[in-house]
Amino acid sequence: MPDWSPTAYLQFTDERSRPFHDLLSRVRTEPATIVDLGCGPGHLTTVLRTRWPAATVVGLDSSPAMIERARAHEPQDGVRYELADLRDVAHRRGPVTGADLVVSNAALQWAPDHRELLAPLAATAAQTFAFQVPGNHDAPSHLLLREVAARSPYTDVVGPVPRRATADPAEYLDLLAAPGWQVDAWETTYTHVLHGPDPVLRWISATGAQPVLHALQAHDPALRARFEAEYGAALREAYPEHPWGTPLQFRRVFVVATRT
């Protein structure tokens, strides 16, 4: 698909950033080198440098647009940004082959084989491997995305929309628990209060719905507009607006694996 949009992603920055801070609060080590895997536009990579000011931090992402935005808007001493795929990192083929702390925020779920990559990624970390992934694959927002995209004429363009299911904490614990490791796995369901017109549509259009929207846009912009109108109406019914805003429940799964 076409590249990501940093501008669209940076909507709802506070809500998207909160899980990252919650993840870091459970990291007990003091890393000298850090890799931020799937750093996006870099606005959270700088948080790592602030938390560990003596550390060297490298932000990695497979999106040229995200890396360009990070380099332009998030300059900081001791932080650099490189283009890389997480599979290359897992197999030690990327520009960075290891660090004391390897951290990933809402990126691993985009790799269908991410479960198989966890142990190799953890092996690259000298101290700690920490990640957070969305666990809302069966939320109304995603169910409706798959349902509307399966209707004609959209399905002729986009085909079946994959259910990008992540694991439960217990499964991640089972995958990473091994001699020499202590694994902390948990989940949190946030209730975000969003504001403005069609906030849930704007939220998911910057992330989970992007592949569908890009495919429709490339085929026919009018078809994308038609899809957004139909999908948006379904989202408004599933997530009704209140006088104080629109609540969006969002489940996330967290793991911090530390070498003992």
PDB file of C-alpha atoms in Angstrom:
ATOM      1  CA  MET A   1       0.000   0.000   0.000  1.00  0.00           C
ATOM      2  CA  PRO A   2       1.113   3.658  -0.247  1.00  0.00           C
ATOM      3  CA  ASP A   3       3.107   5.080   2.614  1.00  0.00           C
ATOM      4  CA  TRP A   4       1.665   6.044   5.995  1.00  0.00           C
ATOM      5  CA  SER A   5       0.520   9.578   6.797  1.00  0.00           C
ATOM      6  CA  PRO A   6       2.316  11.020   9.833  1.00  0.00           C
ATOM      7  CA  THR A   7      -0.196  13.886   9.963  1.00  0.00           C
ATOM      8  CA  ALA A   8      -3.163  11.534  10.166  1.00  0.00           C
ATOM      9  CA  TYR A   9      -1.433   9.306  12.702  1.00  0.00           C
ATOM     10  CA  LEU A  10      -0.628  12.210  15.013  1.00  0.00           C
ATOM     11  CA  GLN A  11      -4.310  12.952  15.574  1.00  0.00           C
ATOM     12  CA  PHE A  12      -5.328  11.869  19.081  1.00  0.00           C
ATOM     13  CA  THR A  13      -1.683  11.985  20.148  1.00  0.00           C
ATOM     14  CA  ASP A  14      -2.436  11.923  23.871  1.00  0.00           C
ATOM     15  CA  GLU A  15      -4.645   8.840  23.598  1.00  0.00           C
ATOM     16  CA  ARG A  16      -2.189   6.967  21.372  1.00  0.00           C
ATOM     17  CA  SER A  17       0.776   7.894  23.591  1.00  0.00           C
ATOM     18  CA  ARG A  18      -0.652   6.793  26.933  1.00  0.00           C
ATOM     19  CA  PRO A  19      -0.015   3.035  26.421  1.00  0.00           C
ATOM     20  CA  PHE A  20       3.629   3.747  25.613  1.00  0.00           C
ATOM     21  CA  HIS A  21       4.110   5.533  28.935  1.00  0.00           C
ATOM     22  CA  ASP A  22       2.337   2.689  30.722  1.00  0.00           C
ATOM     23  CA  LEU A  23       4.654   0.178  29.038  1.00  0.00           C
ATOM     24  CA  LEU A  24       7.800   2.085  30.005  1.00  0.00           C
ATOM     25  CA  SER A  25       6.660   2.337  33.615  1.00  0.00           C
ATOM     26  CA  ARG A  26       7.239  -1.426  33.948  1.00  0.00           C
ATOM     27  CA  VAL A  27      10.782  -1.384  32.502  1.00  0.00           C
ATOM     28  CA  ARG A  28      13.113  -1.678  35.508  1.00  0.00           C
ATOM     29  CA  THR A  29      16.513  -1.799  33.785  1.00  0.00           C
ATOM     30  CA  GLU A  30      18.852   1.101  32.988  1.00  0.00           C
ATOM     31  CA  PRO A  31      19.767   0.751  29.306  1.00  0.00           C
ATOM     32  CA  ALA A  32      22.696   2.479  27.678  1.00  0.00           C
ATOM     33  CA  THR A  33      21.416   1.695  24.169  1.00  0.00           C
ATOM     34  CA  ILE A  34      17.785   1.569  23.025  1.00  0.00           C
ATOM     35  CA  VAL A  35      16.043   0.545  19.810  1.00  0.00           C
ATOM     36  CA  ASP A  36      12.520   1.861  19.204  1.00  0.00           C
ATOM     37  CA  LEU A  37      11.107  -0.677  16.751  1.00  0.00           C
ATOM     38  CA  GLY A  38       8.316   0.823  14.634  1.00  0.00           C
ATOM     39  CA  CYS A  39       9.027   4.345  15.856  1.00  0.00           C
ATOM     40  CA  GLY A  40       6.521   6.026  13.542  1.00  0.00           C
ATOM     41  CA  PRO A  41       6.893   9.828  13.429  1.00  0.00           C
ATOM     42  CA  GLY A  42       9.352   9.817  16.329  1.00  0.00           C
ATOM     43  CA  HIS A  43       7.268  11.731  18.860  1.00  0.00           C
ATOM     44  CA  LEU A  44       7.571   8.859  21.358  1.00  0.00           C
ATOM     45  CA  THR A  45      11.179   7.968  20.567  1.00  0.00           C
ATOM     46  CA  THR A  46      12.203  11.227  22.235  1.00  0.00           C
ATOM     47  CA  VAL A  47      10.361  10.065  25.380  1.00  0.00           C
ATOM     48  CA  LEU A  48      12.926   7.270  25.658  1.00  0.00           C
ATOM     49  CA  ARG A  49      15.779   9.758  25.599  1.00  0.00           C
ATOM     50  CA  THR A  50      14.036  11.853  28.250  1.00  0.00           C
ATOM     51  CA  ARG A  51      13.489   8.792  30.473  1.00  0.00           C
ATOM     52  CA  TRP A  52      17.090   7.603  30.024  1.00  0.00           C
ATOM     53  CA  PRO A  53      19.069  10.773  29.187  1.00  0.00           C
ATOM     54  CA  ALA A  54      22.437   9.023  29.029  1.00  0.00           C
ATOM     55  CA  ALA A  55      21.253   6.399  26.550  1.00  0.00           C
ATOM     56  CA  THR A  56      21.781   6.302  22.799  1.00  0.00           C
ATOM     57  CA  VAL A  57      18.434   5.802  21.049  1.00  0.00           C
ATOM     58  CA  VAL A  58      17.751   4.572  17.504  1.00  0.00           C
ATOM     59  CA  GLY A  59      14.254   4.778  16.026  1.00  0.00           C
ATOM     60  CA  LEU A  60      13.522   2.231  13.278  1.00  0.00           C
ATOM     61  CA  ASP A  61      10.530   2.150  10.946  1.00  0.00           C
ATOM     62  CA  SER A  62       9.720   0.665   7.544  1.00  0.00           C
ATOM     63  CA  SER A  63       7.843   3.815   6.456  1.00  0.00           C
ATOM     64  CA  PRO A  64       9.967   6.402   4.609  1.00  0.00           C
ATOM     65  CA  ALA A  65       7.358   9.092   5.381  1.00  0.00           C
ATOM     66  CA  MET A  66       7.491   8.356   9.103  1.00  0.00           C
ATOM     67  CA  ILE A  67      11.294   8.388   9.184  1.00  0.00           C
ATOM     68  CA  GLU A  68      11.408  11.620   7.190  1.00  0.00           C
ATOM     69  CA  ARG A  69       8.953  13.253   9.595  1.00  0.00           C
ATOM     70  CA  ALA A  70      10.874  12.025  12.639  1.00  0.00           C
ATOM     71  CA  ARG A  71      14.183  13.352  11.323  1.00  0.00           C
ATOM     72  CA  ALA A  72      12.642  16.721  10.491  1.00  0.00           C
ATOM     73  CA  HIS A  73      10.502  17.302  13.571  1.00  0.00           C
ATOM     74  CA  GLU A  74      12.017  15.269  16.430  1.00  0.00           C
ATOM     75  CA  PRO A  75      15.735  16.123  16.455  1.00  0.00           C
ATOM     76  CA  GLN A  76      17.437  15.365  19.754  1.00  0.00           C
ATOM     77  CA  ASP A  77      21.013  14.703  20.774  1.00  0.00           C
ATOM     78  CA  GLY A  78      21.640  11.013  21.146  1.00  0.00           C
ATOM     79  CA  VAL A  79      18.696  10.014  18.929  1.00  0.00           C
ATOM     80  CA  ARG A  80      18.795   8.963  15.285  1.00  0.00           C
ATOM     81  CA  TYR A  81      16.261   7.433  12.891  1.00  0.00           C
ATOM     82  CA  GLU A  82      16.826   4.674  10.340  1.00  0.00           C
ATOM     83  CA  LEU A  83      14.686   2.902   7.754  1.00  0.00           C
ATOM     84  CA  ALA A  84      14.357  -0.798   8.644  1.00  0.00           C
ATOM     85  CA  ASP A  85      11.897  -3.693   8.680  1.00  0.00           C
ATOM     86  CA  LEU A  86      11.260  -5.524  11.941  1.00  0.00           C
ATOM     87  CA  ARG A  87      11.923  -8.890  10.266  1.00  0.00           C
ATOM     88  CA  ASP A  88      15.416  -7.727   9.382  1.00  0.00           C
ATOM     89  CA  VAL A  89      15.950  -6.669  12.979  1.00  0.00           C
ATOM     90  CA  ALA A  90      14.732 -10.067  14.225  1.00  0.00           C
ATOM     91  CA  HIS A  91      17.243 -11.799  11.979  1.00  0.00           C
ATOM     92  CA  ARG A  92      20.026  -9.296  12.709  1.00  0.00           C
ATOM     93  CA  ARG A  93      20.122  -7.911   9.190  1.00  0.00           C
ATOM     94  CA  GLY A  94      19.077  -4.346   9.974  1.00  0.00           C
ATOM     95  CA  PRO A  95      21.137  -1.197  10.573  1.00  0.00           C
ATOM     96  CA  VAL A  96      21.063  -1.978  14.318  1.00  0.00           C
ATOM     97  CA  THR A  97      21.663  -5.537  15.473  1.00  0.00           C
ATOM     98  CA  GLY A  98      21.074  -5.210  19.200  1.00  0.00           C
ATOM     99  CA  ALA A  99      20.566  -2.909  22.175  1.00  0.00           C
ATOM    100  CA  ASP A 100      20.097  -3.103  25.917  1.00  0.00           C
ATOM    101  CA  LEU A 101      16.404  -2.263  25.502  1.00  0.00           C
ATOM    102  CA  VAL A 102      14.350  -3.162  22.434  1.00  0.00           C
ATOM    103  CA  VAL A 103      10.903  -1.570  22.638  1.00  0.00           C
ATOM    104  CA  SER A 104       7.965  -1.591  20.231  1.00  0.00           C
ATOM    105  CA  ASN A 105       4.715   0.339  20.510  1.00  0.00           C
ATOM    106  CA  ALA A 106       1.727  -0.765  18.397  1.00  0.00           C
ATOM    107  CA  ALA A 107       3.823  -2.044  15.487  1.00  0.00           C
ATOM    108  CA  LEU A 108       4.282  -5.809  15.760  1.00  0.00           C
ATOM    109  CA  GLN A 109       0.625  -6.548  14.937  1.00  0.00           C
ATOM    110  CA  TRP A 110       1.235  -5.512  11.324  1.00  0.00           C
ATOM    111  CA  ALA A 111       3.413  -8.592  10.809  1.00  0.00           C
ATOM    112  CA  PRO A 112       1.111 -11.624  10.365  1.00  0.00           C
ATOM    113  CA  ASP A 113       3.922 -13.840  11.660  1.00  0.00           C
ATOM    114  CA  HIS A 114       4.745 -11.632  14.627  1.00  0.00           C
ATOM    115  CA  ARG A 115       4.444 -14.516  17.094  1.00  0.00           C
ATOM    116  CA  GLU A 116       7.345 -16.282  15.361  1.00  0.00           C
ATOM    117  CA  LEU A 117       9.405 -13.089  15.512  1.00  0.00           C
ATOM    118  CA  LEU A 118       9.087 -12.512  19.252  1.00  0.00           C
ATOM    119  CA  ALA A 119      11.801 -14.882  20.450  1.00  0.00           C
ATOM    120  CA  PRO A 120      14.343 -13.679  17.842  1.00  0.00           C
ATOM    121  CA  LEU A 121      13.545 -10.054  18.703  1.00  0.00           C
ATOM    122  CA  ALA A 122      13.930 -10.752  22.411  1.00  0.00           C
ATOM    123  CA  ALA A 123      17.262 -12.424  21.709  1.00  0.00           C
ATOM    124  CA  THR A 124      18.592  -9.157  20.274  1.00  0.00           C
ATOM    125  CA  ALA A 125      17.990  -7.358  23.589  1.00  0.00           C
ATOM    126  CA  ALA A 126      20.818  -7.454  26.120  1.00  0.00           C
ATOM    127  CA  GLN A 127      18.531  -6.460  29.001  1.00  0.00           C
ATOM    128  CA  THR A 128      14.843  -6.011  28.134  1.00  0.00           C
ATOM    129  CA  PHE A 129      12.384  -6.599  25.304  1.00  0.00           C
ATOM    130  CA  ALA A 130       9.140  -4.644  25.786  1.00  0.00           C
ATOM    131  CA  PHE A 131       6.167  -4.239  23.469  1.00  0.00           C
ATOM    132  CA  GLN A 132       2.540  -3.241  23.298  1.00  0.00           C
ATOM    133  CA  VAL A 133       0.018  -4.325  20.654  1.00  0.00           C
ATOM    134  CA  PRO A 134      -3.670  -3.548  20.147  1.00  0.00           C
ATOM    135  CA  GLY A 135      -6.024  -6.294  21.258  1.00  0.00           C
ATOM    136  CA  ASN A 136      -9.186  -4.885  19.715  1.00  0.00           C
ATOM    137  CA  HIS A 137      -9.405  -7.009  16.558  1.00  0.00           C
ATOM    138  CA  ASP A 138     -12.994  -7.963  17.417  1.00  0.00           C
ATOM    139  CA  ALA A 139     -14.135  -4.513  18.533  1.00  0.00           C
ATOM    140  CA  PRO A 140     -17.080  -3.007  16.600  1.00  0.00           C
ATOM    141  CA  SER A 141     -14.691  -0.712  14.705  1.00  0.00           C
ATOM    142  CA  HIS A 142     -12.837  -3.668  13.198  1.00  0.00           C
ATOM    143  CA  LEU A 143     -15.834  -5.948  12.798  1.00  0.00           C
ATOM    144  CA  LEU A 144     -17.602  -3.208  10.838  1.00  0.00           C
ATOM    145  CA  LEU A 145     -14.508  -2.548   8.739  1.00  0.00           C
ATOM    146  CA  ARG A 146     -14.437  -6.178   7.634  1.00  0.00           C
ATOM    147  CA  GLU A 147     -18.210  -6.267   7.193  1.00  0.00           C
ATOM    148  CA  VAL A 148     -18.522  -3.137   5.054  1.00  0.00           C
ATOM    149  CA  ALA A 149     -15.406  -3.972   3.004  1.00  0.00           C
ATOM    150  CA  ALA A 150     -16.921  -7.384   2.209  1.00  0.00           C
ATOM    151  CA  ARG A 151     -19.869  -5.743   0.460  1.00  0.00           C
ATOM    152  CA  SER A 152     -20.026  -5.099  -3.255  1.00  0.00           C
ATOM    153  CA  PRO A 153     -18.466  -3.145  -4.924  1.00  0.00           C
ATOM    154  CA  TYR A 154     -15.751  -2.687  -2.284  1.00  0.00           C
ATOM    155  CA  THR A 155     -14.793  -6.343  -1.993  1.00  0.00           C
ATOM    156  CA  ASP A 156     -13.996  -6.464  -5.708  1.00  0.00           C
ATOM    157  CA  VAL A 157     -11.225  -3.950  -5.031  1.00  0.00           C
ATOM    158  CA  VAL A 158      -9.917  -4.781  -1.561  1.00  0.00           C
ATOM    159  CA  GLY A 159     -10.693  -8.507  -1.259  1.00  0.00           C
ATOM    160  CA  PRO A 160     -10.994 -10.082   2.200  1.00  0.00           C
ATOM    161  CA  VAL A 161      -9.783  -7.793   4.978  1.00  0.00           C
ATOM    162  CA  PRO A 162      -7.509  -9.821   7.289  1.00  0.00           C
ATOM    163  CA  ARG A 163      -8.341 -10.165  10.970  1.00  0.00           C
ATOM    164  CA  ARG A 164      -5.046  -8.996  12.469  1.00  0.00           C
ATOM    165  CA  ALA A 165      -5.449 -10.902  15.719  1.00  0.00           C
ATOM    166  CA  THR A 166      -2.879 -10.462  18.444  1.00  0.00           C
ATOM    167  CA  ALA A 167      -2.439 -12.880  21.343  1.00  0.00           C
ATOM    168  CA  ASP A 168      -3.631 -12.725  24.919  1.00  0.00           C
ATOM    169  CA  PRO A 169      -1.094 -12.016  27.699  1.00  0.00           C
ATOM    170  CA  ALA A 170      -0.948 -15.704  28.636  1.00  0.00           C
ATOM    171  CA  GLU A 171       0.052 -16.716  25.110  1.00  0.00           C
ATOM    172  CA  TYR A 172       2.786 -14.094  24.932  1.00  0.00           C
ATOM    173  CA  LEU A 173       4.009 -15.264  28.321  1.00  0.00           C
ATOM    174  CA  ASP A 174       4.188 -18.817  27.013  1.00  0.00           C
ATOM    175  CA  LEU A 175       6.069 -17.717  23.894  1.00  0.00           C
ATOM    176  CA  LEU A 176       8.724 -15.741  25.761  1.00  0.00           C
ATOM    177  CA  ALA A 177       9.099 -17.497  29.095  1.00  0.00           C
ATOM    178  CA  ALA A 178      12.417 -19.358  29.121  1.00  0.00           C
ATOM    179  CA  PRO A 179      15.355 -19.949  31.461  1.00  0.00           C
ATOM    180  CA  GLY A 180      17.086 -16.633  32.076  1.00  0.00           C
ATOM    181  CA  TRP A 181      13.987 -14.513  31.434  1.00  0.00           C
ATOM    182  CA  GLN A 182      11.338 -12.930  33.638  1.00  0.00           C
ATOM    183  CA  VAL A 183       8.174 -12.019  31.715  1.00  0.00           C
ATOM    184  CA  ASP A 184       5.535  -9.519  32.828  1.00  0.00           C
ATOM    185  CA  ALA A 185       2.395  -9.686  30.624  1.00  0.00           C
ATOM    186  CA  TRP A 186      -0.883  -7.857  31.118  1.00  0.00           C
ATOM    187  CA  GLU A 187      -3.733  -6.114  29.345  1.00  0.00           C
ATOM    188  CA  THR A 188      -5.552  -2.808  29.761  1.00  0.00           C
ATOM    189  CA  THR A 189      -8.778  -1.573  28.211  1.00  0.00           C
ATOM    190  CA  TYR A 190      -8.766   2.205  27.842  1.00  0.00           C
ATOM    191  CA  THR A 191     -11.931   4.227  27.409  1.00  0.00           C
ATOM    192  CA  HIS A 192     -10.911   7.229  25.353  1.00  0.00           C
ATOM    193  CA  VAL A 193     -13.283  10.163  25.039  1.00  0.00           C
ATOM    194  CA  LEU A 194     -12.931  11.506  21.503  1.00  0.00           C
ATOM    195  CA  HIS A 195     -14.209  14.819  20.161  1.00  0.00           C
ATOM    196  CA  GLY A 196     -15.086  16.321  16.814  1.00  0.00           C
ATOM    197  CA  PRO A 197     -16.954  14.963  13.800  1.00  0.00           C
ATOM    198  CA  ASP A 198     -16.721  11.215  13.123  1.00  0.00           C
ATOM    199  CA  PRO A 199     -13.888  10.749  15.631  1.00  0.00           C
ATOM    200  CA  VAL A 200     -13.817   6.943  15.490  1.00  0.00           C
ATOM    201  CA  LEU A 201     -13.621   7.039  11.697  1.00  0.00           C
ATOM    202  CA  ARG A 202     -10.751   9.531  11.894  1.00  0.00           C
ATOM    203  CA  TRP A 203      -9.024   7.369  14.505  1.00  0.00           C
ATOM    204  CA  ILE A 204      -9.126   4.116  12.551  1.00  0.00           C
ATOM    205  CA  SER A 205      -8.552   5.775   9.171  1.00  0.00           C
ATOM    206  CA  ALA A 206      -5.028   6.632  10.339  1.00  0.00           C
ATOM    207  CA  THR A 207      -4.219   3.050  11.315  1.00  0.00           C
ATOM    208  CA  GLY A 208      -6.294  -0.117  10.887  1.00  0.00           C
ATOM    209  CA  ALA A 209      -8.396   1.059   7.947  1.00  0.00           C
ATOM    210  CA  GLN A 210      -5.506   2.532   5.970  1.00  0.00           C
ATOM    211  CA  PRO A 211      -4.902  -0.476   3.685  1.00  0.00           C
ATOM    212  CA  VAL A 212      -8.579  -0.541   2.683  1.00  0.00           C
ATOM    213  CA  LEU A 213      -8.779   3.206   2.148  1.00  0.00           C
ATOM    214  CA  HIS A 214      -5.558   3.320   0.119  1.00  0.00           C
ATOM    215  CA  ALA A 215      -6.736   0.493  -2.137  1.00  0.00           C
ATOM    216  CA  LEU A 216     -10.064   2.195  -2.791  1.00  0.00           C
ATOM    217  CA  GLN A 217      -8.397   5.565  -3.357  1.00  0.00           C
ATOM    218  CA  ALA A 218      -6.012   4.073  -5.918  1.00  0.00           C
ATOM    219  CA  HIS A 219      -8.908   2.415  -7.732  1.00  0.00           C
ATOM    220  CA  ASP A 220     -11.435   5.270  -7.630  1.00  0.00           C
ATOM    221  CA  PRO A 221     -11.515   8.231  -5.202  1.00  0.00           C
ATOM    222  CA  ALA A 222     -15.289   8.352  -5.506  1.00  0.00           C
ATOM    223  CA  LEU A 223     -15.502   4.744  -4.358  1.00  0.00           C
ATOM    224  CA  ARG A 224     -13.389   5.569  -1.324  1.00  0.00           C
ATOM    225  CA  ALA A 225     -15.710   8.459  -0.479  1.00  0.00           C
ATOM    226  CA  ARG A 226     -18.710   6.150  -0.799  1.00  0.00           C
ATOM    227  CA  PHE A 227     -17.065   3.581   1.472  1.00  0.00           C
ATOM    228  CA  GLU A 228     -16.171   6.205   4.084  1.00  0.00           C
ATOM    229  CA  ALA A 229     -19.768   7.448   4.124  1.00  0.00           C
ATOM    230  CA  GLU A 230     -21.136   3.930   4.607  1.00  0.00           C
ATOM    231  CA  TYR A 231     -18.523   2.879   7.133  1.00  0.00           C
ATOM    232  CA  GLY A 232     -18.794   6.191   8.976  1.00  0.00           C
ATOM    233  CA  ALA A 233     -22.558   5.801   9.364  1.00  0.00           C
ATOM    234  CA  ALA A 234     -22.062   2.316  10.846  1.00  0.00           C
ATOM    235  CA  LEU A 235     -19.434   3.647  13.263  1.00  0.00           C
ATOM    236  CA  ARG A 236     -21.695   6.481  14.418  1.00  0.00           C
ATOM    237  CA  GLU A 237     -24.351   3.924  15.298  1.00  0.00           C
ATOM    238  CA  ALA A 238     -21.879   1.665  17.109  1.00  0.00           C
ATOM    239  CA  TYR A 239     -20.167   4.563  18.893  1.00  0.00           C
ATOM    240  CA  PRO A 240     -22.875   7.137  19.618  1.00  0.00           C
ATOM    241  CA  GLU A 241     -21.864  10.680  20.448  1.00  0.00           C
ATOM    242  CA  HIS A 242     -22.712  12.072  23.882  1.00  0.00           C
ATOM    243  CA  PRO A 243     -22.797  15.718  24.974  1.00  0.00           C
ATOM    244  CA  TRP A 244     -19.356  15.189  26.549  1.00  0.00           C
ATOM    245  CA  GLY A 245     -17.802  13.313  23.594  1.00  0.00           C
ATOM    246  CA  THR A 246     -17.645   9.904  21.929  1.00  0.00           C
ATOM    247  CA  PRO A 247     -16.304   7.020  24.069  1.00  0.00           C
ATOM    248  CA  LEU A 248     -14.000   4.523  22.360  1.00  0.00           C
ATOM    249  CA  GLN A 249     -13.007   1.394  24.256  1.00  0.00           C
ATOM    250  CA  PHE A 250      -9.576   0.161  23.204  1.00  0.00           C
ATOM    251  CA  ARG A 251      -7.949  -2.992  24.576  1.00  0.00           C
ATOM    252  CA  ARG A 252      -4.158  -3.282  24.496  1.00  0.00           C
ATOM    253  CA  VAL A 253      -1.770  -6.083  25.470  1.00  0.00           C
ATOM    254  CA  PHE A 254       1.608  -5.410  27.083  1.00  0.00           C
ATOM    255  CA  VAL A 255       4.740  -7.509  27.613  1.00  0.00           C
ATOM    256  CA  VAL A 256       8.017  -6.710  29.349  1.00  0.00           C
ATOM    257  CA  ALA A 257      10.571  -9.538  29.141  1.00  0.00           C
ATOM    258  CA  THR A 258      13.724  -8.982  31.201  1.00  0.00           C
ATOM    259  CA  ARG A 259      16.888 -11.037  31.381  1.00  0.00           C
ATOM    260  CA  THR A 260      17.566 -12.284  34.907  1.00  0.00           C
TER     261      THR A 260
END
